[in-house]
Coordinates of C-alpha atoms (C1' of nucleotides) in Angstrom, one line a residue:
Chain A
M1 CA -21.5 40.7 128.0
T2 CA -24.6 39.0 129.5
P3 CA -24.3 37.3 132.8
N4 CA -27.4 35.2 132.6
R5 CA -27.6 34.7 136.3
K6 CA -29.9 36.2 138.9
K7 CA -28.7 38.8 141.3
P8 CA -26.9 37.0 144.1
N9 CA -28.4 37.0 147.6
I10 CA -27.7 35.3 150.9
N11 CA -29.2 32.1 149.6
T12 CA -27.1 32.0 146.4
T13 CA -24.8 29.1 146.3
P14 CA -21.2 29.6 145.5
V15 CA -21.7 27.5 142.3
E16 CA -24.2 30.0 141.2
L17 CA -21.9 32.8 141.9
M18 CA -19.0 31.3 140.2
P19 CA -17.5 32.2 137.9
D20 CA -18.9 35.6 137.0
F21 CA -19.5 37.4 140.3
Q22 CA -16.3 36.6 142.0
F23 CA -14.5 39.8 141.5
A24 CA -13.8 42.7 143.8
I25 CA -13.5 46.2 142.6
S26 CA -11.6 49.0 144.3
V27 CA -11.0 52.6 143.7
D28 CA -7.6 54.2 144.3
C29 CA -7.1 57.9 144.6
V30 CA -4.0 59.8 143.6
I31 CA -4.5 62.9 145.7
F32 CA -2.2 65.6 144.5
G33 CA -1.3 68.7 146.6
Y34 CA 1.2 71.5 146.4
E35 CA 3.4 72.7 149.2
E36 CA 6.9 74.3 149.4
N37 CA 7.2 74.5 145.7
T38 CA 6.8 70.8 145.4
L39 CA 4.1 68.6 144.0
K40 CA 3.0 66.1 146.6
V41 CA 0.8 63.1 146.9
L42 CA -1.1 61.8 149.9
L43 CA -0.1 58.3 150.8
I44 CA -0.8 55.8 153.6
K45 CA 1.3 53.1 155.1
S46 CA 0.1 49.8 153.7
D47 CA -1.8 47.7 156.1
L48 CA -0.9 44.4 154.3
P49 CA 1.9 42.3 155.7
A50 CA 3.0 41.6 152.2
F51 CA 3.7 45.3 151.8
A52 CA 4.9 46.2 155.2
N53 CA 6.5 49.6 155.3
K54 CA 5.5 50.3 151.7
W55 CA 3.4 53.3 150.9
S56 CA 0.0 52.9 149.3
L57 CA -2.5 55.1 147.6
L58 CA -5.8 55.9 149.3
G59 CA -8.4 53.5 148.2
D60 CA -11.2 51.2 149.2
L61 CA -13.4 48.5 147.9
L62 CA -16.4 49.4 146.0
H63 CA -19.6 48.9 148.0
P64 CA -22.4 46.8 146.4
D65 CA -24.8 49.7 146.2
E66 CA -22.5 52.4 145.3
D67 CA -21.6 54.0 142.0
L68 CA -18.0 53.7 141.1
D69 CA -17.5 57.5 141.0
A70 CA -19.2 57.8 144.4
A71 CA -16.7 55.4 145.9
S72 CA -13.8 57.6 144.9
Y73 CA -15.6 60.7 146.3
R74 CA -16.2 58.7 149.5
V75 CA -12.5 57.8 149.9
L76 CA -11.5 61.3 149.3
R77 CA -14.0 62.7 151.8
D78 CA -13.2 60.2 154.4
R79 CA -9.5 60.7 154.2
T80 CA -9.2 64.4 153.8
G81 CA -12.6 65.8 154.9
L82 CA -12.8 67.6 151.6
D83 CA -15.8 67.7 149.5
N84 CA -16.5 69.3 146.1
V85 CA -12.9 68.9 145.0
F86 CA -11.6 68.2 141.6
L87 CA -11.6 64.4 140.9
E88 CA -11.4 62.6 137.7
Q89 CA -11.1 59.0 136.6
V90 CA -7.9 58.0 134.8
H91 CA -7.5 54.3 134.2
T92 CA -8.5 50.9 135.4
F93 CA -5.9 48.3 136.3
G94 CA -6.9 44.7 136.0
Q95 CA -3.8 42.5 136.0
V96 CA -4.7 39.1 137.4
N97 CA -2.2 39.1 140.2
R98 CA -2.1 42.7 141.1
H99 CA -3.6 42.1 144.6
P100 CA -2.5 39.4 146.9
A101 CA -5.9 38.9 148.5
G102 CA -7.7 37.8 145.4
R103 CA -8.9 39.2 142.1
V104 CA -9.3 42.9 142.7
V105 CA -9.6 45.2 139.7
T106 CA -9.0 48.8 140.6
T107 CA -10.0 52.1 139.0
A108 CA -7.7 54.9 139.5
Y109 CA -8.8 58.5 140.0
Y110 CA -6.7 61.6 140.6
S111 CA -7.7 64.6 142.6
L112 CA -6.3 68.1 143.0
V113 CA -6.6 69.6 146.5
N114 CA -5.3 72.5 148.4
I115 CA -3.2 71.1 151.2
R116 CA -3.9 73.9 153.6
H117 CA -7.7 73.6 153.1
H118 CA -8.0 70.5 155.2
Q119 CA -6.6 68.8 158.3
L120 CA -5.4 65.2 158.1
S121 CA -7.4 63.3 160.7
Q122 CA -5.5 62.9 163.9
L123 CA -6.3 59.3 163.8
D124 CA -4.5 58.9 160.6
N125 CA -1.0 59.1 161.8
E126 CA -0.1 56.8 159.0
L127 CA -1.1 59.4 156.4
H128 CA 1.5 61.7 154.9
W129 CA 2.2 64.0 152.0
H130 CA 5.1 62.9 149.9
P131 CA 7.0 64.8 147.2
V132 CA 6.0 63.0 144.0
N133 CA 9.6 62.9 142.8
D134 CA 10.8 61.1 146.0
I135 CA 8.6 58.1 145.6
H136 CA 10.2 55.1 144.1
E137 CA 8.7 52.0 145.7
M138 CA 5.1 51.5 146.6
A139 CA 2.7 48.7 147.6
F140 CA 0.8 46.7 144.9
D141 CA 1.1 48.3 141.5
H142 CA 0.6 51.7 143.0
K143 CA 3.8 53.2 141.6
K144 CA 2.5 52.4 138.1
I145 CA -0.9 53.9 139.0
L146 CA 0.8 57.0 140.3
D147 CA 3.0 57.4 137.2
T148 CA -0.1 57.0 135.0
C149 CA -2.0 59.7 136.9
L150 CA 1.0 62.0 137.0
K151 CA 1.3 61.8 133.2
H152 CA -2.4 62.4 132.9
L153 CA -2.1 65.4 135.1
Q154 CA 0.8 66.8 133.1
K155 CA -1.3 66.6 129.9
K156 CA -4.4 68.0 131.6
V157 CA -2.8 71.1 133.1
Q158 CA -1.8 72.1 129.6
E159 CA -5.3 71.7 128.2
E160 CA -7.5 73.0 130.9
P161 CA -7.1 75.3 133.9
V162 CA -7.4 72.7 136.5
I163 CA -4.2 73.7 138.1
F164 CA -5.8 76.4 140.2
N165 CA -7.3 73.7 142.4
L166 CA -3.9 73.2 143.9
L167 CA -3.3 76.9 144.8
E168 CA -4.6 79.2 147.4
Q169 CA -7.5 81.3 146.2
K170 CA -5.1 84.3 146.0
F171 CA -1.8 83.6 144.3
S172 CA 1.0 85.5 142.5
L173 CA 2.1 84.8 139.0
R174 CA 5.3 83.4 140.4
D175 CA 3.3 80.9 142.5
L176 CA 1.4 79.8 139.4
Q177 CA 4.6 79.5 137.3
N178 CA 6.4 77.6 140.0
L179 CA 3.5 75.2 140.1
Y180 CA 3.5 74.6 136.4
E181 CA 7.2 74.1 136.5
A182 CA 6.9 71.6 139.3
I183 CA 4.2 69.6 137.6
L184 CA 5.8 69.7 134.1
D185 CA 9.3 69.5 135.3
V186 CA 10.5 72.3 133.0
K187 CA 11.7 75.9 133.2
L188 CA 9.5 78.5 131.6
D189 CA 10.3 81.9 130.5
R190 CA 8.8 84.3 133.0
R191 CA 7.9 87.0 130.5
N192 CA 6.3 84.7 128.0
F193 CA 4.5 82.8 130.7
R194 CA 2.9 86.1 132.0
K195 CA 2.0 87.1 128.5
K196 CA 0.4 83.8 127.8
L197 CA -1.6 83.7 131.0
F198 CA -3.0 87.2 130.5
T199 CA -4.2 86.4 127.0
T200 CA -6.4 83.7 128.5
D201 CA -8.1 86.4 130.4
L202 CA -8.8 84.1 133.3
L203 CA -6.9 85.9 136.0
T204 CA -8.5 88.7 138.1
D205 CA -6.2 91.3 139.5
I206 CA -7.5 91.8 143.0
H207 CA -5.2 94.7 143.7
E208 CA -3.5 93.1 146.6
M209 CA 0.2 92.4 147.1
E210 CA 2.1 89.5 148.6
Q211 CA 2.8 89.9 152.3
D212 CA 5.9 89.0 154.3
V213 CA 8.0 88.0 151.3
P214 CA 11.7 88.7 151.5
H215 CA 11.8 90.6 148.2
R216 CA 9.6 92.9 146.2
P217 CA 6.1 91.6 146.6
G218 CA 4.1 90.5 143.6
K219 CA 0.5 91.2 142.7
L220 CA -2.1 88.7 143.7
Y221 CA -4.7 87.3 141.4
T222 CA -7.7 85.0 141.6
F223 CA -8.9 82.5 139.0
N224 CA -12.0 83.8 137.3
H225 CA -14.3 80.7 137.4
A226 CA -17.2 82.6 136.0
R227 CA -15.4 83.7 132.9
Y228 CA -14.0 80.2 132.3
A229 CA -17.5 78.8 132.5
K230 CA -18.7 81.2 129.9
M231 CA -15.7 80.7 127.7
K232 CA -16.8 78.8 124.6
K233 CA -14.9 75.6 124.7
K234 CA -12.1 75.8 122.2
T235 CA -13.2 73.6 119.3
F236 CA -9.7 72.8 118.5
V237 CA -9.4 71.2 115.1
G238 CA -5.8 70.7 114.1
I239 CA -3.3 68.0 113.6
D240 CA -0.6 68.2 116.0
F241 CA 1.9 65.4 116.0
Chain B
M1 CA -8.4 48.7 149.9
T2 CA -7.7 45.5 151.7
P3 CA -10.2 42.7 151.3
N4 CA -9.2 40.5 154.2
R5 CA -10.7 37.4 152.8
K6 CA -9.2 34.4 151.4
K7 CA -9.5 33.8 147.7
P8 CA -12.9 32.2 147.0
N9 CA -13.0 28.6 145.9
I10 CA -15.8 26.1 145.3
N11 CA -16.2 25.6 149.0
T12 CA -16.5 29.2 149.8
T13 CA -19.9 30.1 151.2
P14 CA -21.9 33.0 149.9
V15 CA -21.5 34.7 153.3
E16 CA -17.8 34.6 152.9
L17 CA -18.0 35.9 149.4
M18 CA -20.3 38.8 150.4
P19 CA -19.9 41.6 150.3
D20 CA -16.6 42.1 148.5
F21 CA -16.4 39.5 145.8
Q22 CA -19.8 39.9 144.4
F23 CA -19.1 42.0 141.4
A24 CA -18.8 41.0 137.7
I25 CA -16.6 42.9 135.4
S26 CA -17.0 43.2 131.7
V27 CA -15.2 44.8 128.8
D28 CA -16.9 46.6 126.0
C29 CA -15.2 47.3 122.7
V30 CA -16.1 50.2 120.5
I31 CA -14.7 49.0 117.2
F32 CA -14.4 51.8 114.7
G33 CA -14.1 51.2 111.0
Y34 CA -14.3 53.4 107.9
E35 CA -16.2 52.7 104.8
E36 CA -17.9 54.7 102.1
N37 CA -16.6 58.0 103.5
T38 CA -18.4 57.2 106.8
L39 CA -17.1 56.4 110.3
K40 CA -18.8 53.2 111.4
V41 CA -18.9 51.1 114.5
L42 CA -19.4 47.3 114.8
L43 CA -22.5 46.4 116.8
I44 CA -24.4 43.3 117.7
K45 CA -28.1 42.7 118.4
S46 CA -28.6 42.6 122.1
D47 CA -29.3 39.1 123.4
L48 CA -31.1 40.4 126.5
P49 CA -34.9 40.5 126.5
A50 CA -34.8 43.8 128.3
F51 CA -33.1 45.2 125.3
A52 CA -34.7 43.4 122.5
N53 CA -34.0 44.9 119.1
K54 CA -31.5 47.3 120.6
W55 CA -27.9 47.4 119.4
S56 CA -25.1 46.7 121.8
L57 CA -21.4 47.0 121.8
L58 CA -19.2 43.9 121.6
G59 CA -18.2 42.8 125.0
D60 CA -17.8 39.9 127.4
L61 CA -17.4 39.2 131.0
L62 CA -13.9 39.2 132.3
H63 CA -12.6 35.7 133.0
P64 CA -11.2 34.9 136.5
D65 CA -7.7 34.3 135.3
E66 CA -7.5 36.9 132.6
D67 CA -6.0 40.3 132.6
L68 CA -8.4 43.1 131.8
D69 CA -6.6 44.2 128.7
A70 CA -6.4 40.6 127.5
A71 CA -10.2 40.3 127.8
S72 CA -10.7 43.2 125.4
Y73 CA -8.2 41.7 122.9
R74 CA -10.1 38.4 123.2
V75 CA -13.4 40.0 122.4
L76 CA -11.9 41.8 119.4
R77 CA -10.2 38.6 118.1
D78 CA -13.2 36.4 118.6
R79 CA -15.5 38.9 116.8
T80 CA -13.4 40.1 114.0
G81 CA -10.7 37.6 113.6
L82 CA -8.3 40.5 113.8
D83 CA -5.1 40.4 115.9
N84 CA -2.5 43.1 116.5
V85 CA -4.9 45.9 116.0
F86 CA -5.0 49.3 117.7
L87 CA -6.9 49.0 121.0
E88 CA -6.9 51.4 123.9
Q89 CA -8.7 51.6 127.2
V90 CA -10.9 54.7 127.6
H91 CA -13.1 54.7 130.7
T92 CA -14.8 52.5 133.2
F93 CA -18.5 52.7 133.8
G94 CA -19.8 51.7 137.2
Q95 CA -23.3 53.0 137.8
V96 CA -25.1 50.6 140.2
N97 CA -28.0 49.8 137.9
R98 CA -26.3 49.9 134.5
H99 CA -26.9 46.2 134.0
P100 CA -30.2 44.4 134.6
A101 CA -28.5 41.1 135.5
G102 CA -26.6 42.3 138.5
R103 CA -23.8 44.5 139.5
V104 CA -21.6 44.6 136.4
V105 CA -18.9 47.2 136.1
T106 CA -17.6 47.6 132.6
T107 CA -14.4 48.9 131.1
A108 CA -14.7 50.5 127.7
Y109 CA -12.0 50.1 125.0
Y110 CA -11.9 51.5 121.5
S111 CA -10.3 49.9 118.6
L112 CA -9.5 51.1 115.0
V113 CA -9.7 48.4 112.4
N114 CA -9.7 48.3 108.6
I115 CA -13.1 47.0 107.7
R116 CA -11.8 45.2 104.6
H117 CA -9.1 43.3 106.4
H118 CA -11.5 40.9 108.0
Q119 CA -14.6 38.9 107.4
L120 CA -17.4 39.0 109.9
S121 CA -18.0 35.4 111.1
Q122 CA -20.8 33.8 109.0
L123 CA -22.3 32.7 112.3
D124 CA -22.6 36.3 113.5
N125 CA -25.5 37.4 111.3
E126 CA -26.4 39.7 114.2
L127 CA -23.2 41.6 113.7
H128 CA -23.3 44.8 111.6
W129 CA -21.4 47.9 110.9
H130 CA -23.3 51.1 111.6
P131 CA -22.6 54.6 110.7
V132 CA -21.7 56.3 113.9
N133 CA -23.9 59.3 113.2
D134 CA -27.0 57.1 112.7
I135 CA -27.0 55.5 116.1
H136 CA -29.4 57.0 118.6
E137 CA -30.6 54.3 120.9
M138 CA -28.6 51.4 122.3
A139 CA -28.8 48.7 124.9
F140 CA -27.6 49.3 128.5
D141 CA -25.6 52.5 128.8
H142 CA -23.8 51.7 125.5
K143 CA -24.8 55.0 123.8
K144 CA -23.0 56.9 126.5
I145 CA -20.0 54.6 126.2
L146 CA -20.0 55.1 122.4
D147 CA -20.2 58.8 122.8
T148 CA -17.3 58.8 125.3
C149 CA -15.1 56.7 123.0
L150 CA -16.0 58.9 120.0
K151 CA -14.9 62.0 121.8
H152 CA -11.8 60.3 122.9
L153 CA -11.1 59.3 119.3
Q154 CA -11.6 62.8 118.1
K155 CA -9.0 64.1 120.5
K156 CA -6.6 61.3 119.8
V157 CA -6.5 61.6 116.0
Q158 CA -5.4 65.2 116.5
E159 CA -2.6 64.2 118.8
E160 CA -1.3 61.0 117.4
P161 CA -1.3 59.4 113.9
V162 CA -3.6 56.6 114.9
I163 CA -6.0 57.4 112.1
F164 CA -4.0 55.3 109.6
N165 CA -5.3 52.1 111.3
L166 CA -8.6 52.9 109.7
L167 CA -7.3 53.2 106.1
E168 CA -6.0 50.8 103.6
Q169 CA -2.2 50.5 103.5
K170 CA -2.2 52.7 100.3
F171 CA -4.3 55.8 100.4
S172 CA -4.7 59.1 98.7
L173 CA -4.5 62.4 100.5
R174 CA -8.2 62.8 99.7
D175 CA -8.9 59.5 101.5
L176 CA -7.0 60.8 104.5
Q177 CA -8.7 64.1 104.5
N178 CA -12.1 62.6 104.1
L179 CA -11.5 60.4 107.1
Y180 CA -10.4 63.3 109.2
E181 CA -13.4 65.2 108.2
A182 CA -15.7 62.2 109.0
I183 CA -14.2 61.8 112.4
L184 CA -14.0 65.4 113.4
D185 CA -17.2 66.4 111.6
V186 CA -15.6 69.5 110.1
K187 CA -14.5 70.7 106.6
L188 CA -10.8 71.3 106.2
D189 CA -9.0 73.4 103.6
R190 CA -7.5 71.0 101.1
R191 CA -4.3 72.9 100.5
N192 CA -3.5 73.6 104.1
F193 CA -4.3 70.0 105.0
R194 CA -1.7 68.8 102.4
K195 CA 0.8 71.2 103.7
K196 CA 0.3 70.2 107.3
L197 CA 0.5 66.5 106.5
F198 CA 3.7 66.8 104.5
T199 CA 5.5 68.7 107.2
T200 CA 4.9 65.8 109.5
D201 CA 7.1 63.8 107.1
L202 CA 5.2 60.6 107.9
L203 CA 3.8 59.9 104.4
T204 CA 5.7 57.9 101.9
D205 CA 5.1 58.7 98.2
I206 CA 5.0 55.2 96.6
H207 CA 4.7 56.6 93.1
E208 CA 1.4 54.9 92.4
M209 CA -1.8 56.5 91.4
E210 CA -5.4 55.8 92.2
Q211 CA -7.1 53.3 89.8
D212 CA -10.7 53.4 88.5
V213 CA -11.7 56.7 89.9
P214 CA -14.1 58.8 87.9
H215 CA -11.8 61.8 88.0
R216 CA -8.1 62.7 87.8
P217 CA -6.4 60.0 89.9
G218 CA -4.4 61.1 93.0
K219 CA -1.1 59.9 94.2
L220 CA -1.0 57.1 96.7
Y221 CA 0.9 57.2 99.9
T222 CA 1.7 54.8 102.8
F223 CA 2.2 55.7 106.4
N224 CA 5.8 55.6 107.5
H225 CA 5.7 53.6 110.7
A226 CA 9.4 53.4 111.0
R227 CA 9.9 57.1 110.9
Y228 CA 7.1 57.7 113.4
A229 CA 8.7 55.2 115.8
K230 CA 12.0 57.1 115.6
M231 CA 10.3 60.5 115.9
K232 CA 11.1 61.9 119.2
K233 CA 7.9 62.3 121.0
K234 CA 6.9 65.9 120.9
T235 CA 7.6 67.1 124.5
F236 CA 4.9 69.6 124.2
V237 CA 5.1 72.2 126.9
G238 CA 2.5 74.9 126.5
I239 CA -0.6 76.2 128.0
D240 CA -3.5 75.9 125.6
F241 CA -6.9 76.7 126.9
Chain C
dG1 C1' -13.3 68.8 71.9
dA2 C1' -15.6 71.5 75.4
dA3 C1' -17.3 71.3 80.0
dT4 C1' -16.6 69.4 84.4
dT5 C1' -14.2 68.0 88.4
dA6 C1' -10.7 66.9 91.3
dT7 C1' -5.5 67.1 91.9
dA8 C1' -1.3 69.7 92.6
dC9 C1' 1.2 73.7 93.8
dG10 C1' 2.4 78.4 95.6
dT11 C1' 2.0 82.9 97.9
dA12 C1' 0.5 86.7 100.9
dC13 C1' -1.3 87.7 105.3
dT14 C1' -2.2 86.9 110.2
dT15 C1' -1.4 85.0 114.5
dT16 C1' 1.3 82.6 117.8
dT17 C1' 5.6 81.4 119.7
dT18 C1' 10.2 82.4 121.0
dA19 C1' 14.3 84.9 122.5
dC20 C1' 15.9 88.4 124.9
dA21 C1' 17.0 93.5 128.0
dC22 C1' 16.2 96.9 131.1
dA23 C1' 13.9 99.7 134.7
dT24 C1' 11.5 99.2 139.3
dT25 C1' 10.6 97.9 144.1
dA26 C1' 11.4 96.2 148.5
dA27 C1' 14.3 93.7 151.9
dC28 C1' 18.9 93.1 153.8
dC29 C1' 23.4 94.3 155.3
dC30 C1' 27.0 97.3 156.6
Chain D
dG1 C1' 20.7 105.6 155.4
dG2 C1' 22.8 104.2 151.3
dG3 C1' 24.5 100.5 148.5
dT4 C1' 23.6 95.7 147.4
dT5 C1' 20.7 92.0 146.2
dA6 C1' 16.9 89.7 144.3
dA7 C1' 12.7 89.6 142.9
dT8 C1' 8.7 91.9 140.0
dG9 C1' 7.0 94.3 135.9
dT10 C1' 7.0 95.6 131.0
dG11 C1' 8.3 95.7 125.6
dT12 C1' 10.0 94.4 121.1
dA13 C1' 11.9 92.0 117.2
dA14 C1' 12.4 87.7 114.8
dA15 C1' 10.9 83.1 113.7
dA16 C1' 7.4 79.8 113.2
dA17 C1' 2.9 78.2 112.5
dG18 C1' -1.6 78.8 110.8
dT19 C1' -5.1 80.7 107.5
dA20 C1' -7.0 82.4 103.3
dC21 C1' -7.2 82.0 98.7
dG22 C1' -5.8 81.8 93.2
dT23 C1' -4.5 79.2 89.2
dA24 C1' -2.6 75.6 86.3
dT25 C1' -3.1 70.6 85.2
dA26 C1' -4.9 65.9 84.4
dA27 C1' -8.4 62.8 83.7
dT28 C1' -13.5 61.8 82.8
dT29 C1' -18.0 62.8 80.8
dC30 C1' -21.0 64.3 77.4

DNA sequence: GAATTATACGTACTTTTTACACATTAACCC
DNA sequence: GGGTTAATGTGTAAAAAGTACGTATAATTC
């Protein structure tokens, strides 16, 4: 636990650095979005020859004077222009040979963003939203990271109302149900879904209706952040397996 | 994401190493045990002057040719002599100044062991089991790590039957309930607890009774690993917040 | 052997989950 | 403009799970 070495500086010899301070650390962000009834993830074409034409998560190396969490926020901000978005650490991947350029341990985060709230940088023409279910091969161990984050998301949306980060501010119950179904990959009963959601008391009826839909328009709601903040956290004590 | 540098070797200059490969990575293990109706954690006296007389988690630096998970298993094996025990990654802590010796990012794991199944090394007279609730100050950011892992454990024991790792192979329902109560810090109704546990069908009645207890002896049970393995994982789909 | 204490078991009540049916509204098509 | 289509909006009964709680039994202690 204790690296009894002084902080390396420009005069530090390699021998002094070795073997403890020879690691690189990166963060990788699984940025989820939702569009056309489909859960998507933002990917970039890998810039490594070893992974030519493979898609890669958005990541970067941790800077020497940067907190780990800050690095993931930086990646997200730089790539999407978005700030103050939902971002959570999931898991750290540290297989010896996971990166061809050397020993790079990476910490995976996932983020939930509203696709329409940002513009992909014009410069980033290698950046694209991909339906999560269409992704089979990726660079590095990124498929494994994606799978891990997706499982985490599936669990999370059932425990906390983070799902609203993926929707427009105003949404119909149908939108919300479609999104749950897309993430969880299940079909839900419409009537029981509505009942359940209304008992949470977190939806505000804004007395507006959907516009330009080719069927009877549904009511629009917003997520009541204030009420959720005040909600006493469910001190769930049960055994459930 | 791409450190375009060659793998460092003994001839690599510091300038080449900087700034990417100047991190150290450690693992820290929160090793939980259960004794005298109390949840405990295995700690060691910090060997850093900066944290003299503070207690510290068991950890070590990641070796250059070692998987991250392997490092945590190594720490556990070296310290407790135990192998094949429950061990799970929880979170990675990467604040810039969390370690006085330099930039060390640490990945926290927690483990559940049976205190009586191992002997603390005679050499490790600085190693002790501490009641979790008595710990207030620790070295580094280890108190925060401990708290994070404890919360994780509290959630986990309600979702999966990992708790049996902390008990003897044979245990009474009272033992089991006491342990749940110690971990979750709640009082449970004895009758409902029994009912719930029996519906899981994971306890095997071995037709033995407690010995040498100063009251009516209870039946002893074992955890049915085989049945749990066969149990189809509860594909829980619900919204619960 | 009476008092104490913990085990073992059962039942009524409440809450949550699940399954399922019908009327309503707006767009579309002829 | 009226019938068709496809979605929204609401209600109710049965099943399952969770909660509260009473009493008999077995072993120890004094």
